[in-house]
């Protein structure tokens, strides 16, 4: 069983020492459980915490009670997204590992409404690893705005355990370096090819 208290141990607390009334790991645990229960924002996280406080006190100290939505919002604005993504990836990988024999599908996505025409900003582009058996995103990394998905794949694989798994990707990743990165981590690969690609 996954120990939630260990899940966030590598997430650094960005708050100043005088602004740490609530324990970081407890706040993140409430946020995770709220999200898994369908919560969509900081207000939902506070409401979930208040509604489930007796249950949460079984495994959380909650020395200062349930954090307010403002406290949760301030925390998430200050958190390093990379550290939080690593924790989320560990959680997803733990669930997927229990299923075994998984296929990991790698694909790039441009997020809708993540751009501004007036500011000439491009949409946020991510490369994601999706567990086809668990039906969840195992990890994701941002594609550098001046690049493409190819250099993002090795960074994505750093977040994953693909040993004994099959990694699939589209023709953009049909590169020797991509194949080598997957096999170096103990995985196998199926990469799509286009007729105009060299062997």
C-alpha positions as CSV (number, residue, x, y, z in Angstrom):
1,X,0.0,0.0,0.0
2,X,1.3,3.5,-0.8
3,X,2.1,5.6,2.3
4,X,0.7,9.0,1.5
5,X,2.9,10.6,4.2
6,X,6.0,9.6,2.1
7,X,4.5,10.7,-1.2
8,X,5.2,14.4,-0.6
9,X,8.5,14.1,1.3
10,X,10.6,15.5,-1.5
11,X,8.3,18.5,-2.1
12,X,10.1,21.6,-0.6
13,X,8.0,24.0,1.5
14,X,8.3,27.4,-0.3
15,X,6.7,29.3,2.6
16,X,8.5,31.7,4.9
17,X,9.0,30.2,8.4
18,X,6.5,32.6,9.9
19,X,3.8,31.5,7.4
20,X,3.8,27.8,8.1
21,X,0.9,27.5,10.5
22,X,-0.4,24.3,8.7
23,X,1.9,21.4,7.9
24,X,2.9,21.2,4.3
25,X,2.3,17.5,3.9
26,X,-1.0,17.7,5.6
27,X,-2.2,20.4,3.3
28,X,-1.0,18.5,0.2
29,X,-2.7,15.3,1.5
30,X,-6.0,17.1,2.0
31,X,-5.6,18.6,-1.5
32,X,-4.9,15.2,-3.0
33,X,-7.9,13.5,-1.3
34,X,-10.2,16.4,-2.3
35,X,-9.1,16.1,-5.9
36,X,-9.5,12.4,-6.0
37,X,-13.0,13.0,-4.6
38,X,-13.9,15.4,-7.4
39,X,-12.8,18.7,-5.9
40,X,-11.7,21.3,-8.5
41,X,-10.1,24.1,-6.5
42,X,-9.0,25.5,-3.3
43,X,-12.5,26.2,-1.9
44,X,-13.4,22.6,-2.6
45,X,-10.2,21.5,-0.7
46,X,-11.2,23.5,2.3
47,X,-14.8,22.2,2.2
48,X,-13.6,18.7,1.8
49,X,-11.3,19.1,4.8
50,X,-14.1,20.5,7.0
51,X,-16.6,17.8,5.9
52,X,-14.1,14.9,6.5
53,X,-12.2,16.3,9.5
54,X,-13.0,13.4,11.8
55,X,-11.8,11.0,9.2
56,X,-8.6,13.0,8.4
57,X,-7.7,13.2,12.1
58,X,-7.2,9.4,12.1
59,X,-4.0,9.9,10.2
60,X,-3.2,13.7,10.3
61,X,-2.4,15.8,13.4
62,X,-4.2,18.9,12.1
63,X,-2.7,20.9,15.0
64,X,-4.3,24.1,13.7
65,X,-7.4,22.6,12.1
66,X,-8.3,22.6,8.4
67,X,-6.4,25.1,6.3
68,X,-8.5,27.9,4.7
69,X,-8.9,28.1,1.0
70,X,-6.7,31.2,1.1
71,X,-3.9,29.3,2.8
72,X,-4.2,26.5,0.2
73,X,-4.2,29.0,-2.6
74,X,-1.1,30.8,-1.3
75,X,0.7,27.5,-1.0
76,X,-0.1,26.3,-4.5
77,X,0.9,29.7,-6.0
78,X,4.3,29.3,-4.3
79,X,5.0,25.6,-4.8
80,X,7.5,24.5,-7.4
81,X,5.5,22.7,-10.0
82,X,8.3,20.3,-10.8
83,X,8.5,18.9,-7.3
84,X,4.7,18.5,-7.2
85,X,4.8,16.7,-10.5
86,X,7.4,14.3,-9.3
87,X,5.2,13.4,-6.3
88,X,2.1,13.0,-8.6
89,X,4.2,10.8,-10.9
90,X,5.3,8.6,-8.0
91,X,1.6,8.2,-7.0
92,X,0.5,7.3,-10.5
93,X,3.4,5.0,-11.0
94,X,2.6,3.2,-7.7
95,X,-1.0,2.6,-8.8
96,X,0.1,1.5,-12.3
97,X,2.8,-0.9,-10.9
98,X,0.1,-2.8,-9.0
99,X,-1.6,-3.6,-12.3
100,X,1.6,-4.9,-14.0
101,X,2.2,-5.6,-17.7
102,X,1.4,-2.1,-18.7
103,X,1.7,-0.3,-22.0
104,X,2.9,3.3,-21.6
105,X,1.7,5.6,-24.4
106,X,3.8,8.8,-24.9
107,X,2.2,11.7,-26.7
108,X,2.4,15.4,-26.9
109,X,-0.5,17.7,-26.2
110,X,-1.0,21.5,-26.6
111,X,-3.3,22.7,-23.8
112,X,-6.4,24.5,-25.0
113,X,-6.8,28.1,-23.9
114,X,-3.3,28.2,-22.6
115,X,-2.2,30.9,-25.0
116,X,-2.9,34.6,-25.5
117,X,-3.2,36.0,-29.0
118,X,-2.7,39.5,-27.9
119,X,0.5,38.7,-26.1
120,X,1.7,36.4,-29.0
121,X,2.2,33.6,-26.5
122,X,2.2,30.0,-27.8
123,X,0.0,27.4,-26.1
124,X,1.5,25.3,-23.3
125,X,2.8,22.1,-24.9
126,X,3.3,19.0,-22.7
127,X,4.6,15.5,-23.4
128,X,2.7,12.9,-21.3
129,X,3.2,9.3,-20.5
130,X,-0.2,7.6,-20.2
131,X,-0.8,4.2,-18.6
132,X,-3.2,2.4,-20.9
133,X,-4.1,-0.2,-18.2
134,X,-4.6,2.2,-15.2
135,X,-6.1,4.9,-17.5
136,X,-4.1,7.7,-16.0
137,X,-1.2,10.1,-16.8
138,X,1.9,8.7,-15.2
139,X,4.1,11.8,-15.8
140,X,4.3,14.9,-17.9
141,X,7.0,17.5,-18.8
142,X,6.7,20.8,-20.6
143,X,8.2,21.1,-24.1
144,X,10.6,24.0,-24.4
145,X,8.9,26.8,-26.4
146,X,11.8,26.9,-28.8
147,X,12.0,23.2,-29.4
148,X,9.8,20.2,-30.1
149,X,8.8,16.9,-28.3
150,X,12.0,15.0,-29.1
151,X,14.3,16.4,-26.4
152,X,11.4,16.2,-23.8
153,X,11.2,12.4,-24.0
154,X,14.4,11.7,-22.1
155,X,13.3,14.1,-19.4
156,X,10.0,12.4,-19.2
157,X,11.6,9.0,-18.9
158,X,13.6,10.2,-15.9
159,X,10.3,10.4,-14.0
160,X,9.2,6.9,-15.0
161,X,9.9,3.3,-14.2
162,X,9.5,1.6,-17.5
163,X,11.4,-1.6,-16.7
164,X,9.5,-4.5,-18.3
165,X,6.9,-2.2,-19.9
166,X,6.2,-1.4,-23.5
167,X,6.5,2.3,-24.4
168,X,4.7,3.4,-27.5
169,X,5.2,6.8,-29.3
170,X,4.3,8.5,-32.6
171,X,6.6,9.0,-35.6
172,X,8.1,12.1,-34.1
173,X,9.9,9.9,-31.5
174,X,11.1,7.4,-34.1
175,X,14.7,8.3,-33.3
176,X,17.7,6.2,-32.2
177,X,18.1,8.4,-29.1
178,X,14.5,7.8,-28.1
179,X,14.8,4.0,-28.5
180,X,18.1,4.0,-26.6
181,X,16.6,6.1,-23.8
182,X,13.7,3.5,-23.4
183,X,16.0,0.5,-23.5
184,X,18.4,2.1,-21.0
185,X,15.6,2.2,-18.5
186,X,14.8,-1.5,-19.1
187,X,11.7,-0.9,-21.3
188,X,10.8,-2.1,-24.8
189,X,9.4,0.2,-27.4
190,X,7.1,0.4,-30.4
191,X,7.6,3.6,-32.4
192,X,5.5,4.6,-35.4
193,X,7.3,5.2,-38.7
194,X,6.3,7.4,-41.6
195,X,7.2,6.5,-45.2
196,X,9.4,9.5,-45.5
197,X,11.6,8.7,-42.5
198,X,15.1,7.2,-43.0
199,X,16.0,3.9,-41.3
